[in-house]
Coordinates of C-alpha atoms and ligand atoms in Angstrom, one line a residue:
X108 CA -82.6 -46.0 -2.8
X109 CA -81.0 -49.5 -3.8
X110 CA -77.7 -51.3 -3.3
X111 CA -75.0 -50.8 -5.5
X112 CA -72.9 -53.9 -5.5
X113 CA -69.3 -54.1 -6.6
X114 CA -68.6 -57.7 -8.2
X115 CA -65.0 -57.1 -9.7
X116 CA -62.4 -54.8 -8.7
X117 CA -58.7 -54.8 -10.3
X118 CA -55.5 -53.0 -11.4
X119 CA -52.7 -52.8 -13.3
X120 CA -49.2 -52.5 -11.5
X121 CA -48.2 -48.8 -10.8
X122 CA -45.3 -48.1 -12.6
X123 CA -43.1 -45.0 -12.5
X124 CA -43.4 -42.4 -15.1
X125 CA -40.9 -42.0 -17.5
X126 CA -38.3 -44.7 -16.6
X127 CA -40.9 -47.4 -15.3
X128 CA -42.4 -50.5 -17.1
X129 CA -45.3 -48.5 -18.8
X130 CA -43.3 -45.8 -20.0
X131 CA -44.0 -46.8 -23.5
X132 CA -47.5 -48.2 -23.2
X133 CA -50.0 -46.1 -24.4
X134 CA -52.9 -45.0 -21.5
X135 CA -55.8 -46.1 -24.2
X136 CA -54.0 -49.7 -24.0
X137 CA -53.7 -49.7 -20.1
X138 CA -57.2 -48.7 -19.7
X139 CA -58.6 -51.1 -22.3
X140 CA -56.7 -54.1 -20.9
X141 CA -58.3 -53.2 -17.3
X142 CA -61.6 -53.1 -18.5
X143 CA -61.3 -56.8 -20.4
X144 CA -59.7 -57.6 -17.3
X145 CA -62.4 -56.6 -14.7
X146 CA -65.1 -57.8 -16.8
X147 CA -63.1 -61.5 -17.4
X148 CA -63.5 -61.7 -13.4
X149 CA -67.6 -62.0 -14.1
X150 CA -68.0 -64.7 -16.9
X151 CA -71.8 -64.6 -16.5
X152 CA -72.2 -61.0 -17.5
X153 CA -72.9 -60.6 -21.0
X154 CA -70.9 -57.5 -22.0
X155 CA -74.1 -56.0 -23.9
X156 CA -75.4 -55.5 -20.6
X157 CA -73.0 -53.0 -19.4
X158 CA -74.7 -49.6 -19.3
X159 CA -71.9 -47.5 -19.0
X160 CA -68.2 -47.2 -18.7
X161 CA -67.3 -44.0 -16.4
X162 CA -63.7 -43.4 -16.3
X163 CA -61.4 -41.0 -14.3
X164 CA -58.6 -39.1 -15.6
X165 CA -57.2 -35.9 -14.2
X166 CA -55.6 -34.8 -17.6
X167 CA -57.8 -35.9 -20.1
X168 CA -55.8 -34.6 -23.1
X169 CA -53.9 -35.6 -26.0
X170 CA -53.2 -39.6 -25.7
X171 CA -55.8 -39.8 -22.7
X172 CA -58.2 -37.2 -24.2
X173 CA -60.9 -37.7 -26.8
X174 CA -63.7 -39.1 -24.6
X175 CA -60.8 -41.8 -23.1
X176 CA -63.8 -43.6 -21.6
X177 CA -65.7 -44.6 -24.6
X178 CA -62.6 -45.1 -26.8
X179 CA -61.5 -47.4 -24.1
X180 CA -64.5 -49.3 -23.9
X181 CA -64.6 -50.0 -27.8
X182 CA -60.7 -50.9 -27.7
X183 CA -61.6 -53.4 -24.9
X184 CA -64.3 -55.1 -27.1
X185 CA -67.3 -53.8 -25.7
X186 CA -70.2 -53.6 -28.2
X187 CA -71.2 -50.6 -29.8
X188 CA -74.4 -50.5 -27.4
X189 CA -71.9 -49.7 -24.3
X190 CA -71.5 -46.1 -23.8
X191 CA -68.3 -44.3 -21.9
X192 CA -67.5 -41.2 -20.4
X193 CA -64.4 -39.3 -18.9
X194 CA -64.6 -37.9 -15.3
X195 CA -62.4 -35.4 -14.0
X196 CA -62.2 -34.4 -10.1
X197 CA -58.0 -34.5 -10.2
X198 CA -56.8 -37.5 -7.6
X199 CA -60.2 -38.5 -6.7
X200 CA -61.3 -39.1 -10.4
X201 CA -61.5 -42.6 -10.5
X202 CA -63.5 -43.0 -7.3
X203 CA -65.8 -40.2 -8.6
X204 CA -66.4 -42.7 -11.4
X205 CA -67.1 -45.7 -9.2
X206 CA -69.4 -43.3 -7.2
X207 CA -71.1 -42.0 -10.5
X208 CA -71.7 -45.5 -11.6
X209 CA -73.1 -46.9 -7.8
X210 CA -75.4 -43.9 -8.1
X211 CA -76.8 -45.2 -11.6
X212 CA -77.3 -48.1 -9.7
X213 CA -78.9 -46.8 -6.5
X214 CA -81.1 -44.8 -8.5
X215 CA -82.7 -47.8 -10.4
X216 CA -81.3 -46.4 -13.7
X217 CA -79.1 -49.3 -14.6
X218 CA -78.1 -52.9 -13.8
X219 CA -74.6 -53.0 -14.3
X220 CA -72.2 -49.8 -14.5
X221 CA -68.1 -50.2 -14.7
X222 CA -66.3 -47.4 -12.6
X223 CA -62.6 -46.8 -13.7
X224 CA -59.7 -44.9 -13.6
X225 CA -56.6 -44.2 -15.8
X226 CA -53.4 -41.9 -16.0
X227 CA -50.1 -42.0 -17.9
X228 CA -48.2 -39.5 -16.3
X229 CA -45.4 -40.6 -19.1
X230 CA -47.7 -39.5 -21.9
X231 CA -49.4 -36.7 -20.2
X232 CA -47.6 -34.8 -17.2
X233 CA -49.1 -33.2 -14.5
X234 CA -50.9 -30.1 -15.2
X235 CA -51.3 -31.0 -19.0
X236 CA -49.3 -30.3 -21.9
X237 CA -50.5 -26.8 -22.4
X238 CA -51.6 -25.4 -19.2
X239 CA -54.0 -22.3 -19.6
X240 CA -54.8 -20.8 -15.8
X241 CA -57.3 -17.6 -16.3
X242 CA -55.2 -14.7 -17.1
X243 CA -56.5 -12.3 -14.4
X244 CA -57.8 -14.8 -12.1
X245 CA -54.6 -16.4 -11.9
X246 CA -52.8 -13.5 -10.6
X247 CA -55.5 -12.5 -8.0
X248 CA -55.6 -16.6 -6.7
X249 CA -52.9 -18.0 -7.6
X250 CA -53.4 -20.5 -4.8
X251 CA -55.9 -22.0 -7.1
X252 CA -52.9 -23.2 -9.6
X253 CA -50.2 -24.0 -6.8
X254 CA -47.7 -26.4 -7.4
X255 CA -48.7 -29.4 -5.4
X256 CA -45.4 -29.6 -3.5
X257 CA -46.0 -26.3 -1.9
X258 CA -49.3 -27.1 -0.8
X259 CA -47.8 -30.0 1.0
X260 CA -44.9 -27.8 2.4
X261 CA -47.8 -25.3 3.6
X262 CA -49.6 -28.2 5.6
X263 CA -46.0 -29.0 6.8
X264 CA -45.1 -25.7 8.1
X265 CA -48.5 -24.3 9.2
X266 CA -49.5 -27.5 11.4
X267 CA -46.0 -28.7 12.4
X268 CA -45.1 -31.8 10.6
X269 CA -41.3 -32.4 11.2
X270 CA -39.1 -33.8 8.2
X271 CA -38.2 -36.4 10.6
X272 CA -42.1 -37.6 11.1
X273 CA -42.5 -37.2 7.3
X274 CA -39.3 -39.4 6.8
X275 CA -40.4 -42.2 9.1
X276 CA -43.9 -42.2 7.8
X277 CA -42.4 -42.5 4.0
X278 CA -39.9 -45.2 4.9
X279 CA -42.9 -47.2 6.6
X280 CA -44.8 -46.9 3.5
X281 CA -42.1 -48.6 1.8
X282 CA -41.4 -51.3 4.4
X283 CA -45.0 -52.2 4.3
X284 CA -45.3 -52.4 0.4
X285 CA -42.1 -54.4 0.1
X286 CA -43.6 -56.9 2.4
X287 CA -46.7 -57.2 0.9
X288 CA -44.6 -57.4 -2.4
X289 CA -43.1 -60.6 -0.9
X290 CA -46.0 -62.1 0.6
X291 CA -47.9 -62.0 -2.3
X292 CA -50.7 -59.7 -1.1
X293 CA -51.6 -57.3 -4.3
X294 CA -54.2 -60.1 -5.3
X295 CA -56.2 -57.3 -6.7
X296 CA -52.8 -56.7 -9.7
X297 CA -53.5 -58.2 -12.7
X298 CA -50.2 -58.9 -15.0
X299 CA -50.9 -56.6 -17.9
X300 CA -49.1 -56.4 -21.1
X301 CA -46.6 -53.5 -21.4
X302 CA -44.7 -52.2 -24.5
X303 CA -41.0 -51.8 -25.0
X304 CA -38.9 -50.9 -28.1
X305 CA -36.0 -53.1 -28.4
X306 CA -32.8 -51.3 -30.4
X307 CA -31.8 -53.8 -33.5
X308 CA -28.6 -53.9 -35.1
X309 CA -29.5 -52.2 -38.1
X310 CA -30.2 -48.9 -36.0
X311 CA -34.2 -49.4 -35.9
X312 CA -36.4 -50.4 -33.1
X313 CA -38.5 -53.2 -32.5
X314 CA -41.6 -53.0 -30.4
X315 CA -42.2 -55.7 -28.0
X316 CA -44.6 -56.7 -25.4
X317 CA -44.2 -58.2 -21.9
X318 CA -46.0 -58.9 -19.2
X319 CA -46.0 -56.6 -15.9
X320 CA -46.9 -58.0 -12.6
X321 CA -45.7 -55.6 -10.0
X322 CA -45.5 -52.2 -8.8
X323 CA -42.1 -51.0 -9.7
X324 CA -41.6 -48.0 -7.7
X325 CA -41.0 -49.9 -4.4
X326 CA -37.7 -49.5 -2.5
X327 CA -37.2 -52.0 -0.3
X328 CA -34.6 -51.3 2.5
X329 CA -35.6 -47.5 2.5
X330 CA -34.9 -46.3 6.1
X331 CA -35.8 -43.2 7.7
X332 CA -32.0 -42.2 7.9
X333 CA -31.4 -42.9 4.1
X334 CA -34.6 -40.4 3.6
X335 CA -33.3 -37.9 5.9
X336 CA -30.3 -37.2 3.7
X337 CA -32.5 -36.1 0.5
X338 CA -32.7 -32.4 -0.6
X339 CA -36.3 -30.7 -0.6
X340 CA -37.5 -30.6 -4.0
X341 CA -40.2 -27.7 -4.0
X342 CA -38.8 -25.3 -1.4
X343 CA -35.1 -24.5 -0.6
X344 CA -35.4 -25.1 3.2
X345 CA -38.4 -27.3 3.3
X346 CA -39.3 -30.5 4.4
X347 CA -40.7 -32.0 1.4
X348 CA -38.8 -34.4 -0.8
X349 CA -38.7 -36.8 -3.4
X350 CA -38.8 -39.6 -0.7
X351 CA -41.4 -38.4 1.3
X352 CA -43.7 -37.6 -2.0
X353 CA -46.0 -40.0 -4.0
X354 CA -44.5 -41.1 -7.0
X355 CA -45.7 -39.9 -10.2
X356 CA -46.9 -43.1 -11.9
X357 CA -48.8 -44.8 -14.9
X358 CA -51.6 -47.2 -14.3
X359 CA -55.2 -48.0 -14.9
X360 CA -57.6 -49.6 -12.5
X361 CA -61.6 -51.0 -12.8
X362 CA -64.3 -52.3 -10.9
X363 CA -67.8 -53.8 -12.0
X364 CA -70.8 -52.8 -10.5
X365 CA -74.1 -54.3 -10.0
X366 CA -77.8 -54.2 -8.8
X367 CA -79.1 -56.6 -6.5
X368 CA -81.5 -58.1 -9.0
X369 CA -78.6 -58.6 -11.4
X370 CA -76.3 -60.2 -9.0
X371 CA -79.2 -62.5 -8.3
X372 CA -79.9 -63.6 -11.9
X373 CA -76.4 -64.2 -12.4
X374 CA -75.9 -65.9 -9.1
X375 CA -73.0 -63.9 -8.7
X376 CA -71.5 -63.4 -5.0
X377 CA -70.6 -59.8 -4.8
X378 CA -67.4 -58.2 -3.0
X379 CA -68.6 -55.5 -1.5
X380 CA -71.5 -52.4 -1.2
X381 CA -70.7 -48.8 -2.2
X382 CA -72.6 -47.3 1.0
X383 CA -71.6 -43.8 0.5
X384 CA -69.2 -41.3 -1.4
X385 CA -68.5 -37.5 -0.5
X386 CA -66.6 -34.7 -1.2
X387 CA -65.9 -31.1 0.1
X388 CA -63.7 -28.3 -0.4
X389 CA -61.0 -26.5 1.8
X390 CA -58.4 -24.2 1.2
X391 CA -56.6 -24.4 -2.3
X392 CA -53.0 -23.6 -0.8
X393 CA -53.3 -26.3 1.5
X394 CA -55.1 -29.0 -0.2
X395 CA -53.9 -31.9 1.6
X396 CA -56.0 -31.2 4.2
X397 CA -58.9 -32.5 2.2
X398 CA -59.5 -36.0 4.1
X399 CA -59.3 -34.4 7.5
X400 CA -62.8 -32.9 6.7
X401 CA -64.2 -35.6 3.8
X402 CA -63.7 -38.3 6.3
X403 CA -65.7 -36.7 9.2
X404 CA -68.4 -35.4 6.6
X405 CA -68.7 -39.5 5.3
X406 CA -68.8 -40.7 8.6
X407 CA -71.4 -38.3 10.0
X408 CA -73.8 -39.1 7.1
X409 CA -72.9 -43.1 7.7
X410 CA -73.9 -42.7 11.4
X411 CA -70.5 -44.4 12.2
X412 CA -67.5 -43.3 14.0
X413 CA -63.4 -43.6 12.9
X414 CA -63.7 -46.4 15.6
X415 CA -66.1 -48.6 13.3
X416 CA -63.5 -48.6 10.3
X417 CA -61.6 -51.9 9.9
X418 CA -59.2 -50.4 7.2
X419 CA -58.4 -47.2 5.8
X420 CA -56.8 -46.4 2.5
X421 CA -55.9 -42.9 2.9
X422 CA -54.0 -41.6 -0.3
X423 CA -50.2 -40.7 0.6
X424 CA -49.9 -37.4 -2.0
X425 CA -47.6 -36.5 0.6
X426 CA -46.0 -37.7 4.0
X427 CA -46.9 -34.1 5.4
X428 CA -50.8 -34.2 4.7
X429 CA -51.1 -37.6 5.3
X430 CA -50.0 -37.0 8.7
X431 CA -51.5 -34.2 9.3
X432 CA -55.1 -35.8 8.6
X433 CA -54.4 -39.1 10.6
X434 CA -53.4 -36.8 13.3
X435 CA -56.5 -34.7 13.3
X436 CA -58.5 -37.6 12.8
X437 CA -57.4 -39.2 15.8
X438 CA -56.3 -42.1 13.7
X439 CA -52.7 -42.1 15.1
X440 CA -54.2 -44.9 17.5
X441 CA -55.2 -47.2 14.5
X442 CA -51.9 -47.1 12.3
X443 CA -51.9 -50.8 11.9
X444 CA -55.6 -50.5 9.8
X445 CA -54.0 -47.6 7.5
X446 CA -52.4 -48.3 3.8
X447 CA -51.5 -51.7 5.1
X448 CA -49.9 -52.6 1.9
X449 CA -48.2 -49.4 1.8
X450 CA -49.3 -46.2 -0.3
X451 CA -48.7 -43.9 -2.7
X452 CA -45.1 -42.7 -1.5
X453 CA -44.1 -46.5 -2.3
X454 CA -46.9 -47.8 -4.6
X455 CA -47.4 -44.1 -6.6
X456 CA -50.1 -41.9 -7.4
X457 CA -51.4 -42.1 -11.1
X458 CA -53.6 -39.1 -10.3
X459 CA -57.0 -40.1 -12.2
X460 CA -56.6 -43.7 -11.6
X461 CA -55.7 -43.5 -8.1
X462 CA -59.5 -43.9 -6.7
X463 CA -60.1 -46.9 -8.6
X464 CA -56.8 -48.2 -8.0
X465 CA -57.2 -47.9 -4.1
X466 CA -60.8 -49.1 -4.2
X467 CA -59.5 -52.5 -5.6
X468 CA -56.8 -52.5 -3.1
X469 CA -59.1 -51.5 -0.2
X470 CA -61.6 -54.6 -1.2
X471 CA -58.7 -57.2 -1.5
X472 CA -57.5 -56.4 1.7
X473 CA -60.9 -56.2 3.5
X474 CA -61.8 -59.4 1.8
X475 CA -58.6 -60.7 3.1
X476 CA -59.0 -59.8 6.4
X477 CA -62.6 -60.3 7.0
X478 CA -63.2 -56.4 7.6
X479 CA -67.0 -54.9 7.7
X480 CA -66.3 -51.5 6.9
X481 CA -63.4 -49.8 4.8
X482 CA -62.9 -46.3 3.8
X483 CA -60.9 -44.8 0.8
X484 CA -59.9 -41.1 1.1
X485 CA -57.9 -38.5 -0.9
X486 CA -57.0 -34.9 -1.2
X487 CA -57.6 -33.2 -4.3
X488 CA -55.7 -30.5 -6.1
X489 CA -57.6 -27.0 -6.2
X490 CA -58.4 -27.6 -2.4
X491 CA -60.9 -30.8 -2.0
X492 CA -60.9 -34.0 -0.3
X493 CA -63.2 -37.1 -1.4
X494 CA -64.3 -40.3 0.9
X495 CA -66.2 -43.2 0.4
X496 CA -67.4 -45.9 2.4
X497 CA -67.3 -49.8 1.8
X498 CA -69.0 -52.5 3.4
X499 CA -67.9 -56.1 2.7
X500 CA -70.6 -58.7 1.5
X501 CA -70.4 -61.8 3.6
Ligands
COA828 C1 -41.0 -35.2 -5.8 C2 -41.0 -35.5 -7.2 C3 -41.0 -34.3 -8.1 C4 -39.5 -36.4 -7.4 O1 -39.7 -37.0 -8.6 P1 -38.7 -37.9 -9.3 O2 -37.3 -36.9 -9.3 O3 -38.8 -38.0 -10.4 O4 -38.4 -38.6 -8.0 P2 -37.7 -40.2 -8.3 O5 -38.4 -41.0 -7.6 O6 -37.2 -40.5 -9.5 O7 -36.8 -39.9 -7.2 C5 -35.4 -39.0 -7.2 C6 -34.3 -39.3 -6.4 O8 -34.1 -39.4 -5.2 C7 -33.7 -40.4 -4.6 N1 -34.7 -41.0 -3.9 C8 -36.3 -41.0 -3.8 N2 -37.0 -42.1 -3.1 C9 -36.3 -42.6 -2.3 C10 -35.9 -43.6 -1.4 N3 -37.0 -44.0 -1.0 N4 -34.5 -44.1 -1.0 C11 -33.6 -43.2 -1.0 N5 -33.5 -42.4 -2.2 C12 -34.9 -42.3 -2.8 C13 -32.9 -41.3 -5.3 O9 -31.9 -40.6 -5.6 C14 -34.1 -41.0 -6.5 O10 -33.1 -41.0 -8.0 P3 -32.7 -42.5 -8.2 O11 -34.1 -43.1 -8.8 O12 -31.9 -42.0 -9.7 O13 -32.3 -43.4 -7.5 C15 -42.3 -36.1 -7.7 O14 -42.2 -37.8 -7.4 C16 -43.4 -35.4 -7.6 O15 -43.7 -34.6 -8.1 N6 -44.2 -36.0 -6.6 C17 -45.4 -35.3 -6.3 C18 -46.2 -35.8 -7.2 C19 -47.8 -34.7 -6.9 O16 -47.8 -33.6 -6.7 N7 -49.1 -35.3 -7.0 C20 -50.2 -35.1 -7.0 C21 -50.5 -34.9 -5.2 S1 -52.0 -34.1 -4.9

């Protein structure tokens, strides 16, 4: 197997759906912009040489449909010869897209490929515009279609993750994100053009564009005490609230991957190698446990242990499931290596974008701290977990 190198990894800010900065910005525009931005970081790359654009999207319909991977590649100004595809494994879609592009390079099938992700949860709500569960199968196996919030309640109840623990974890996520913003640590974020409609004196609206440079869901000053006052949103007697759940978010992210031959030919210093990616299944009605199974599978294949991993991005779909996975993986002793700039509770979880978003964040932090190995992992609706291992290039 050859090596697959990431030479560029960037993301738009994550902005709250329906009320955040990207609520009037089409997902095609977010994606086209970030594809351009990822390639702009590699000025010596001829766009003709991009052999594929794989784009993760969890609900690839309506504005995100019609193969947004190809459409956004064209909107980004890539030449006709550059193809594009849309990839779906719900919350790991963006990482799946990176893995598929990495595999092409590792197999010698391509020298340059892009792995990306996009989700506008404003334009296409979670579940899609017109959900159509299989009528008979859904009656017998409703768990496969369960609300993600209910799966988070199941994890909390079955595995004894208390409300207080969830709120403390959520407050810490917010505090870490606020500190990272203040200290300018989100170096992977590219200020992104956003649209807004401004009311005019004659009653019409004018479309304006502005640059959005930061994740707009962060609530500095959040404490566990404040969060303890929020009501559960998914079950009356439950413990999962708006404050200890991931935010629903709009965003896009992209990485450029290359073979060793190509980086040598272009004289590029790569950021990291994609070493391994794996996905695994678990019970659908407690899908949040996914990383607890995906991570040991990943590390087993790599011949590493949790002690070898210097930084983790473990997606905070919900505090309950993130805490359960951290506990079962024996990672409580490494809390200072996990989601160091905060996680999805503060920064948002734009479903199909998240895999590519967390990759960009992880790589930026690995570079900043000089960490050799980093792992990214997430749970996935339907009952799955995914994980990927990255190695920093010196
Ligand atoms: C939980 C959920 C339904 C909440 O949605 P929402 O009502 O739009 O959430 P908001 O972030 O707007 O918060 C609602 C209210 O809770 C309170 N709140 C939320 N976070 C808070 C915090 N950190 N501190 C204080 N109050 C907070 C506020 O009162 C807020 O209202 P405001 O924004 O007007 O002040 C939604 O975030 C969700 O579905 N998350 C999970 C997404 C998911 O399942 N993803 C897939 C996982 S696999």
